[in-house]
């Protein structure tokens, strides 16, 4: 296996900065385990045992980390030929390819996308600025396959366009940042975009902006009183369910 390449720009990457230490370590260990085409077995057990043979971690830990890596556009995980396969995005632009054929099937329109939607691509942190435009066609192809639905909320971009946030986006963010009231923070972001037009983000950078905002809220302990409000709601729901069961008896 040839030596793998990491560029210094990885130290200033918004995507990498939004990761936890474990998520970042997993990303680096995937780099040294992928084949010459940036692909690897996507099964959680295989990834856990090959990337962390000496660490006491669970498959659930790996699954959560892969979800985050997919959300920020660093990896794509898809099902091909009945088996999960992992692909590092823009791999071929930065690594030496010596093998004539990959060990794993490539992603195409017949594959089932797993984890977060990599169609909302962001720039890979190991690529240079001049290379980032090469992702445009891949992103466009994936976006064309997205089902038409009404967005939950929109954020203004620097072009004046409104960037849509869908239900699946909210669900993904809620899983990644459980202590954060996602909709409340989205409304704050919307207000910020309206109040500071000179600082609005590009279509390419808006996902990094969202993840960075939510990650900071999570690191600060989450949205004020959000956990207690969730627990109160859960307790009240359980009480109502208990009352319904007693009525049945």
mmCIF file with all atom_site columns, C-alpha atoms in Angstrom, residues 120 146-155 161-170 183 186 190 207:
data_model
loop_
_atom_site.group_PDB
_atom_site.id
_atom_site.type_symbol
_atom_site.label_atom_id
_atom_site.label_alt_id
_atom_site.label_comp_id
_atom_site.label_asym_id
_atom_site.label_entity_id
_atom_site.label_seq_id
_atom_site.pdbx_PDB_ins_code
_atom_site.Cartn_x
_atom_site.Cartn_y
_atom_site.Cartn_z
_atom_site.occupancy
_atom_site.B_iso_or_equiv
_atom_site.pdbx_formal_charge
_atom_site.auth_seq_id
_atom_site.auth_comp_id
_atom_site.auth_asym_id
_atom_site.auth_atom_id
_atom_site.pdbx_PDB_model_num
ATOM 1  C CA . UNK A 1 120 ? -25.076 18.577 0.158  1.00 0.00 ? 120 UNK A CA 1
ATOM 2  C CA . UNK A 1 146 ? -33.524 14.396 -4.027 1.00 0.00 ? 146 UNK A CA 1
ATOM 3  C CA . UNK A 1 147 ? -37.325 14.178 -3.689 1.00 0.00 ? 147 UNK A CA 1
ATOM 4  C CA . UNK A 1 148 ? -39.264 17.440 -3.942 1.00 0.00 ? 148 UNK A CA 1
ATOM 5  C CA . UNK A 1 149 ? -40.538 18.500 -0.530 1.00 0.00 ? 149 UNK A CA 1
ATOM 6  C CA . UNK A 1 150 ? -41.322 21.678 1.357  1.00 0.00 ? 150 UNK A CA 1
ATOM 7  C CA . UNK A 1 151 ? -38.401 22.932 3.467  1.00 0.00 ? 151 UNK A CA 1
ATOM 8  C CA . UNK A 1 152 ? -38.875 23.349 7.220  1.00 0.00 ? 152 UNK A CA 1
ATOM 9  C CA . UNK A 1 153 ? -36.907 26.620 7.174  1.00 0.00 ? 153 UNK A CA 1
ATOM 10 C CA . UNK A 1 154 ? -34.640 28.507 4.771  1.00 0.00 ? 154 UNK A CA 1
ATOM 11 C CA . UNK A 1 155 ? -31.426 30.495 5.243  1.00 0.00 ? 155 UNK A CA 1
ATOM 12 C CA . UNK A 1 161 ? -31.141 32.852 -2.651 1.00 0.00 ? 161 UNK A CA 1
ATOM 13 C CA . UNK A 1 162 ? -32.804 30.902 0.130  1.00 0.00 ? 162 UNK A CA 1
ATOM 14 C CA . UNK A 1 163 ? -31.099 27.670 1.137  1.00 0.00 ? 163 UNK A CA 1
ATOM 15 C CA . UNK A 1 164 ? -33.680 25.023 2.145  1.00 0.00 ? 164 UNK A CA 1
ATOM 16 C CA . UNK A 1 165 ? -33.452 22.898 5.280  1.00 0.00 ? 165 UNK A CA 1
ATOM 17 C CA . UNK A 1 166 ? -35.614 19.761 5.158  1.00 0.00 ? 166 UNK A CA 1
ATOM 18 C CA . UNK A 1 167 ? -37.064 17.418 7.783  1.00 0.00 ? 167 UNK A CA 1
ATOM 19 C CA . UNK A 1 168 ? -34.303 14.866 7.245  1.00 0.00 ? 168 UNK A CA 1
ATOM 20 C CA . UNK A 1 169 ? -31.702 17.604 7.823  1.00 0.00 ? 169 UNK A CA 1
ATOM 21 C CA . UNK A 1 170 ? -33.344 18.498 11.146 1.00 0.00 ? 170 UNK A CA 1
ATOM 22 C CA . UNK A 1 183 ? -35.253 24.541 15.329 1.00 0.00 ? 183 UNK A CA 1
ATOM 23 C CA . UNK A 1 186 ? -32.097 27.469 12.981 1.00 0.00 ? 186 UNK A CA 1
ATOM 24 C CA . UNK A 1 190 ? -32.065 32.803 9.896  1.00 0.00 ? 190 UNK A CA 1
ATOM 25 C CA . UNK A 1 207 ? -23.450 23.520 5.598  1.00 0.00 ? 207 UNK A CA 1
#
